[in-house]
Amino acid sequence: MSVTPLFSAARNAMDRAYAPYSRFPVGAALKTETGAIHAGCNIENASFPEGWCAETSALSHLVMAGGGKVKEIAVVAEKMPRIMPCGGCRQRLSEFVADDAVLHLCDLDGVVETVPFSAVFPLGFTFEDGK
């Protein structure tokens, strides 16, 4: 299984990040069960912390394209190898991931480590919790 296209999409998204305040560009890409890839970058604004994380931006593209179950996630940051999605993004991602989804932790050259998404977000809120 080659993750090169997924990593490339995340890296290209990172290059488009709008991060004038933190100067911490991040890119994320999601691959669905059908093989579609949706990428996003962090988008900051002066009303910090009201910006969007890269994962949130990628999820927006996924939803606008019709949705689907996410099988793979790649995240890359210019200044932090092996960056992990924040807690809020882990919850957002959990709404869309397949049971066997994996998270690729990247540096600027590619995937450094791959972990099951369930290992980084084992007890998230579910629809059933809100009833």
JSON list of N, CA and C in Angstrom, two decimals, residues 12-51:
[
{"chain": "A", "resi": 12, "resn": "ASN", "atom": "N", "xyz": [1.29, 19.23, 0.08]},
{"chain": "A", "resi": 12, "resn": "ASN", "atom": "CA", "xyz": [0.87, 20.34, -0.78]},
{"chain": "A", "resi": 12, "resn": "ASN", "atom": "C", "xyz": [-0.11, 21.26, -0.05]},
{"chain": "A", "resi": 13, "resn": "ALA", "atom": "N", "xyz": [-1.00, 20.68, 0.74]},
{"chain": "A", "resi": 13, "resn": "ALA", "atom": "CA", "xyz": [-1.93, 21.49, 1.52]},
{"chain": "A", "resi": 13, "resn": "ALA", "atom": "C", "xyz": [-1.18, 22.33, 2.55]},
{"chain": "A", "resi": 14, "resn": "MET", "atom": "N", "xyz": [-0.19, 21.73, 3.21]},
{"chain": "A", "resi": 14, "resn": "MET", "atom": "CA", "xyz": [0.61, 22.46, 4.18]},
{"chain": "A", "resi": 14, "resn": "MET", "atom": "C", "xyz": [1.25, 23.69, 3.54]},
{"chain": "A", "resi": 15, "resn": "ASP", "atom": "N", "xyz": [1.69, 23.54, 2.31]},
{"chain": "A", "resi": 15, "resn": "ASP", "atom": "CA", "xyz": [2.32, 24.66, 1.61]},
{"chain": "A", "resi": 15, "resn": "ASP", "atom": "C", "xyz": [1.35, 25.80, 1.33]},
{"chain": "A", "resi": 16, "resn": "ARG", "atom": "N", "xyz": [0.05, 25.53, 1.45]},
{"chain": "A", "resi": 16, "resn": "ARG", "atom": "CA", "xyz": [-0.97, 26.56, 1.21]},
{"chain": "A", "resi": 16, "resn": "ARG", "atom": "C", "xyz": [-1.56, 27.11, 2.52]},
{"chain": "A", "resi": 17, "resn": "ALA", "atom": "N", "xyz": [-1.05, 26.65, 3.65]},
{"chain": "A", "resi": 17, "resn": "ALA", "atom": "CA", "xyz": [-1.59, 27.07, 4.94]},
{"chain": "A", "resi": 17, "resn": "ALA", "atom": "C", "xyz": [-1.55, 28.59, 5.09]},
{"chain": "A", "resi": 18, "resn": "TYR", "atom": "N", "xyz": [-2.56, 29.09, 5.76]},
{"chain": "A", "resi": 18, "resn": "TYR", "atom": "CA", "xyz": [-2.61, 30.52, 6.10]},
{"chain": "A", "resi": 18, "resn": "TYR", "atom": "C", "xyz": [-2.35, 30.60, 7.60]},
{"chain": "A", "resi": 19, "resn": "ALA", "atom": "N", "xyz": [-1.09, 30.79, 7.96]},
{"chain": "A", "resi": 19, "resn": "ALA", "atom": "CA", "xyz": [-0.68, 30.76, 9.37]},
{"chain": "A", "resi": 19, "resn": "ALA", "atom": "C", "xyz": [0.19, 31.96, 9.72]},
{"chain": "A", "resi": 20, "resn": "PRO", "atom": "N", "xyz": [-0.31, 33.20, 9.50]},
{"chain": "A", "resi": 20, "resn": "PRO", "atom": "CA", "xyz": [0.51, 34.37, 9.77]},
{"chain": "A", "resi": 20, "resn": "PRO", "atom": "C", "xyz": [0.73, 34.64, 11.25]},
{"chain": "A", "resi": 21, "resn": "TYR", "atom": "N", "xyz": [-0.08, 34.08, 12.12]},
{"chain": "A", "resi": 21, "resn": "TYR", "atom": "CA", "xyz": [0.03, 34.35, 13.55]},
{"chain": "A", "resi": 21, "resn": "TYR", "atom": "C", "xyz": [0.93, 33.34, 14.25]},
{"chain": "A", "resi": 22, "resn": "SER", "atom": "N", "xyz": [0.69, 32.08, 14.03]},
{"chain": "A", "resi": 22, "resn": "SER", "atom": "CA", "xyz": [1.50, 31.03, 14.67]},
{"chain": "A", "resi": 22, "resn": "SER", "atom": "C", "xyz": [2.76, 30.71, 13.89]},
{"chain": "A", "resi": 23, "resn": "ARG", "atom": "N", "xyz": [2.72, 30.99, 12.59]},
{"chain": "A", "resi": 23, "resn": "ARG", "atom": "CA", "xyz": [3.82, 30.58, 11.70]},
{"chain": "A", "resi": 23, "resn": "ARG", "atom": "C", "xyz": [4.09, 29.08, 11.83]},
{"chain": "A", "resi": 24, "resn": "PHE", "atom": "N", "xyz": [3.00, 28.32, 11.93]},
{"chain": "A", "resi": 24, "resn": "PHE", "atom": "CA", "xyz": [3.06, 26.87, 12.12]},
{"chain": "A", "resi": 24, "resn": "PHE", "atom": "C", "xyz": [2.15, 26.20, 11.10]},
{"chain": "A", "resi": 25, "resn": "PRO", "atom": "N", "xyz": [2.59, 26.13, 9.83]},
{"chain": "A", "resi": 25, "resn": "PRO", "atom": "CA", "xyz": [1.73, 25.53, 8.80]},
{"chain": "A", "resi": 25, "resn": "PRO", "atom": "C", "xyz": [1.58, 24.02, 8.98]},
{"chain": "A", "resi": 26, "resn": "VAL", "atom": "N", "xyz": [0.35, 23.57, 8.77]},
{"chain": "A", "resi": 26, "resn": "VAL", "atom": "CA", "xyz": [0.02, 22.15, 8.89]},
{"chain": "A", "resi": 26, "resn": "VAL", "atom": "C", "xyz": [-0.83, 21.75, 7.69]},
{"chain": "A", "resi": 27, "resn": "GLY", "atom": "N", "xyz": [-0.62, 20.54, 7.21]},
{"chain": "A", "resi": 27, "resn": "GLY", "atom": "CA", "xyz": [-1.45, 19.98, 6.15]},
{"chain": "A", "resi": 27, "resn": "GLY", "atom": "C", "xyz": [-1.97, 18.62, 6.56]},
{"chain": "A", "resi": 28, "resn": "ALA", "atom": "N", "xyz": [-3.16, 18.29, 6.10]},
{"chain": "A", "resi": 28, "resn": "ALA", "atom": "CA", "xyz": [-3.75, 16.98, 6.39]},
{"chain": "A", "resi": 28, "resn": "ALA", "atom": "C", "xyz": [-4.44, 16.48, 5.12]},
{"chain": "A", "resi": 29, "resn": "ALA", "atom": "N", "xyz": [-4.46, 15.17, 4.98]},
{"chain": "A", "resi": 29, "resn": "ALA", "atom": "CA", "xyz": [-5.17, 14.56, 3.85]},
{"chain": "A", "resi": 29, "resn": "ALA", "atom": "C", "xyz": [-5.87, 13.31, 4.34]},
{"chain": "A", "resi": 30, "resn": "LEU", "atom": "N", "xyz": [-7.05, 13.09, 3.80]},
{"chain": "A", "resi": 30, "resn": "LEU", "atom": "CA", "xyz": [-7.89, 11.95, 4.16]},
{"chain": "A", "resi": 30, "resn": "LEU", "atom": "C", "xyz": [-8.13, 11.10, 2.92]},
{"chain": "A", "resi": 31, "resn": "LYS", "atom": "N", "xyz": [-8.04, 9.80, 3.08]},
{"chain": "A", "resi": 31, "resn": "LYS", "atom": "CA", "xyz": [-8.33, 8.88, 1.97]},
{"chain": "A", "resi": 31, "resn": "LYS", "atom": "C", "xyz": [-9.53, 8.04, 2.36]},
{"chain": "A", "resi": 32, "resn": "THR", "atom": "N", "xyz": [-10.53, 8.03, 1.50]},
{"chain": "A", "resi": 32, "resn": "THR", "atom": "CA", "xyz": [-11.75, 7.28, 1.78]},
{"chain": "A", "resi": 32, "resn": "THR", "atom": "C", "xyz": [-11.64, 5.84, 1.31]},
{"chain": "A", "resi": 33, "resn": "GLU", "atom": "N", "xyz": [-12.65, 5.08, 1.64]},
{"chain": "A", "resi": 33, "resn": "GLU", "atom": "CA", "xyz": [-12.73, 3.68, 1.21]},
{"chain": "A", "resi": 33, "resn": "GLU", "atom": "C", "xyz": [-12.73, 3.54, -0.31]},
{"chain": "A", "resi": 34, "resn": "THR", "atom": "N", "xyz": [-13.21, 4.57, -1.00]},
{"chain": "A", "resi": 34, "resn": "THR", "atom": "CA", "xyz": [-13.24, 4.52, -2.47]},
{"chain": "A", "resi": 34, "resn": "THR", "atom": "C", "xyz": [-11.94, 4.99, -3.09]},
{"chain": "A", "resi": 35, "resn": "GLY", "atom": "N", "xyz": [-10.99, 5.47, -2.27]},
{"chain": "A", "resi": 35, "resn": "GLY", "atom": "CA", "xyz": [-9.71, 5.94, -2.77]},
{"chain": "A", "resi": 35, "resn": "GLY", "atom": "C", "xyz": [-9.65, 7.44, -3.00]},
{"chain": "A", "resi": 36, "resn": "ALA", "atom": "N", "xyz": [-10.76, 8.14, -2.79]},
{"chain": "A", "resi": 36, "resn": "ALA", "atom": "CA", "xyz": [-10.76, 9.60, -2.96]},
{"chain": "A", "resi": 36, "resn": "ALA", "atom": "C", "xyz": [-9.91, 10.24, -1.87]},
{"chain": "A", "resi": 37, "resn": "ILE", "atom": "N", "xyz": [-9.18, 11.27, -2.24]},
{"chain": "A", "resi": 37, "resn": "ILE", "atom": "CA", "xyz": [-8.32, 12.00, -1.29]},
{"chain": "A", "resi": 37, "resn": "ILE", "atom": "C", "xyz": [-8.82, 13.43, -1.16]},
{"chain": "A", "resi": 38, "resn": "HIS", "atom": "N", "xyz": [-8.94, 13.87, 0.09]},
{"chain": "A", "resi": 38, "resn": "HIS", "atom": "CA", "xyz": [-9.40, 15.23, 0.41]},
{"chain": "A", "resi": 38, "resn": "HIS", "atom": "C", "xyz": [-8.37, 15.85, 1.34]},
{"chain": "A", "resi": 39, "resn": "ALA", "atom": "N", "xyz": [-7.84, 17.01, 0.98]},
{"chain": "A", "resi": 39, "resn": "ALA", "atom": "CA", "xyz": [-6.79, 17.64, 1.75]},
{"chain": "A", "resi": 39, "resn": "ALA", "atom": "C", "xyz": [-7.24, 18.98, 2.30]},
{"chain": "A", "resi": 40, "resn": "GLY", "atom": "N", "xyz": [-6.55, 19.42, 3.33]},
{"chain": "A", "resi": 40, "resn": "GLY", "atom": "CA", "xyz": [-6.83, 20.73, 3.91]},
{"chain": "A", "resi": 40, "resn": "GLY", "atom": "C", "xyz": [-5.62, 21.25, 4.66]},
{"chain": "A", "resi": 41, "resn": "CYS", "atom": "N", "xyz": [-5.64, 22.54, 4.91]},
{"chain": "A", "resi": 41, "resn": "CYS", "atom": "CA", "xyz": [-4.55, 23.20, 5.65]},
{"chain": "A", "resi": 41, "resn": "CYS", "atom": "C", "xyz": [-5.15, 23.98, 6.81]},
{"chain": "A", "resi": 42, "resn": "ASN", "atom": "N", "xyz": [-4.29, 24.38, 7.74]},
{"chain": "A", "resi": 42, "resn": "ASN", "atom": "CA", "xyz": [-4.79, 25.24, 8.80]},
{"chain": "A", "resi": 42, "resn": "ASN", "atom": "C", "xyz": [-4.99, 26.65, 8.26]},
{"chain": "A", "resi": 43, "resn": "ILE", "atom": "N", "xyz": [-6.03, 27.29, 8.76]},
{"chain": "A", "resi": 43, "resn": "ILE", "atom": "CA", "xyz": [-6.41, 28.63, 8.33]},
{"chain": "A", "resi": 43, "resn": "ILE", "atom": "C", "xyz": [-6.64, 29.46, 9.60]},
{"chain": "A", "resi": 44, "resn": "GLU", "atom": "N", "xyz": [-5.75, 30.38, 9.87]},
{"chain": "A", "resi": 44, "resn": "GLU", "atom": "CA", "xyz": [-5.84, 31.20, 11.08]},
{"chain": "A", "resi": 44, "resn": "GLU", "atom": "C", "xyz": [-6.55, 32.52, 10.78]},
{"chain": "A", "resi": 45, "resn": "ASN", "atom": "N", "xyz": [-6.93, 33.20, 11.85]},
{"chain": "A", "resi": 45, "resn": "ASN", "atom": "CA", "xyz": [-7.42, 34.57, 11.73]},
{"chain": "A", "resi": 45, "resn": "ASN", "atom": "C", "xyz": [-7.06, 35.34, 12.98]},
{"chain": "A", "resi": 46, "resn": "ALA", "atom": "N", "xyz": [-7.27, 36.63, 12.96]},
{"chain": "A", "resi": 46, "resn": "ALA", "atom": "CA", "xyz": [-6.85, 37.49, 14.06]},
{"chain": "A", "resi": 46, "resn": "ALA", "atom": "C", "xyz": [-7.60, 37.21, 15.36]},
{"chain": "A", "resi": 47, "resn": "SER", "atom": "N", "xyz": [-8.74, 36.57, 15.28]},
{"chain": "A", "resi": 47, "resn": "SER", "atom": "CA", "xyz": [-9.50, 36.22, 16.48]},
{"chain": "A", "resi": 47, "resn": "SER", "atom": "C", "xyz": [-9.06, 34.86, 16.98]},
{"chain": "A", "resi": 48, "resn": "PHE", "atom": "N", "xyz": [-7.77, 34.75, 17.22]},
{"chain": "A", "resi": 48, "resn": "PHE", "atom": "CA", "xyz": [-7.17, 33.50, 17.67]},
{"chain": "A", "resi": 48, "resn": "PHE", "atom": "C", "xyz": [-7.90, 33.03, 18.92]},
{"chain": "A", "resi": 49, "resn": "PRO", "atom": "N", "xyz": [-8.34, 31.83, 19.08]},
{"chain": "A", "resi": 49, "resn": "PRO", "atom": "CA", "xyz": [-8.07, 30.63, 18.30]},
{"chain": "A", "resi": 49, "resn": "PRO", "atom": "C", "xyz": [-9.23, 30.21, 17.40]},
{"chain": "A", "resi": 50, "resn": "GLU", "atom": "N", "xyz": [-9.89, 31.12, 16.76]},
{"chain": "A", "resi": 50, "resn": "GLU", "atom": "CA", "xyz": [-11.05, 30.80, 15.95]},
{"chain": "A", "resi": 50, "resn": "GLU", "atom": "C", "xyz": [-10.72, 30.26, 14.55]},
{"chain": "A", "resi": 51, "resn": "GLY", "atom": "N", "xyz": [-9.48, 29.96, 14.28]},
{"chain": "A", "resi": 51, "resn": "GLY", "atom": "CA", "xyz": [-9.11, 29.41, 12.98]},
{"chain": "A", "resi": 51, "resn": "GLY", "atom": "C", "xyz": [-9.51, 27.95, 12.85]}
]
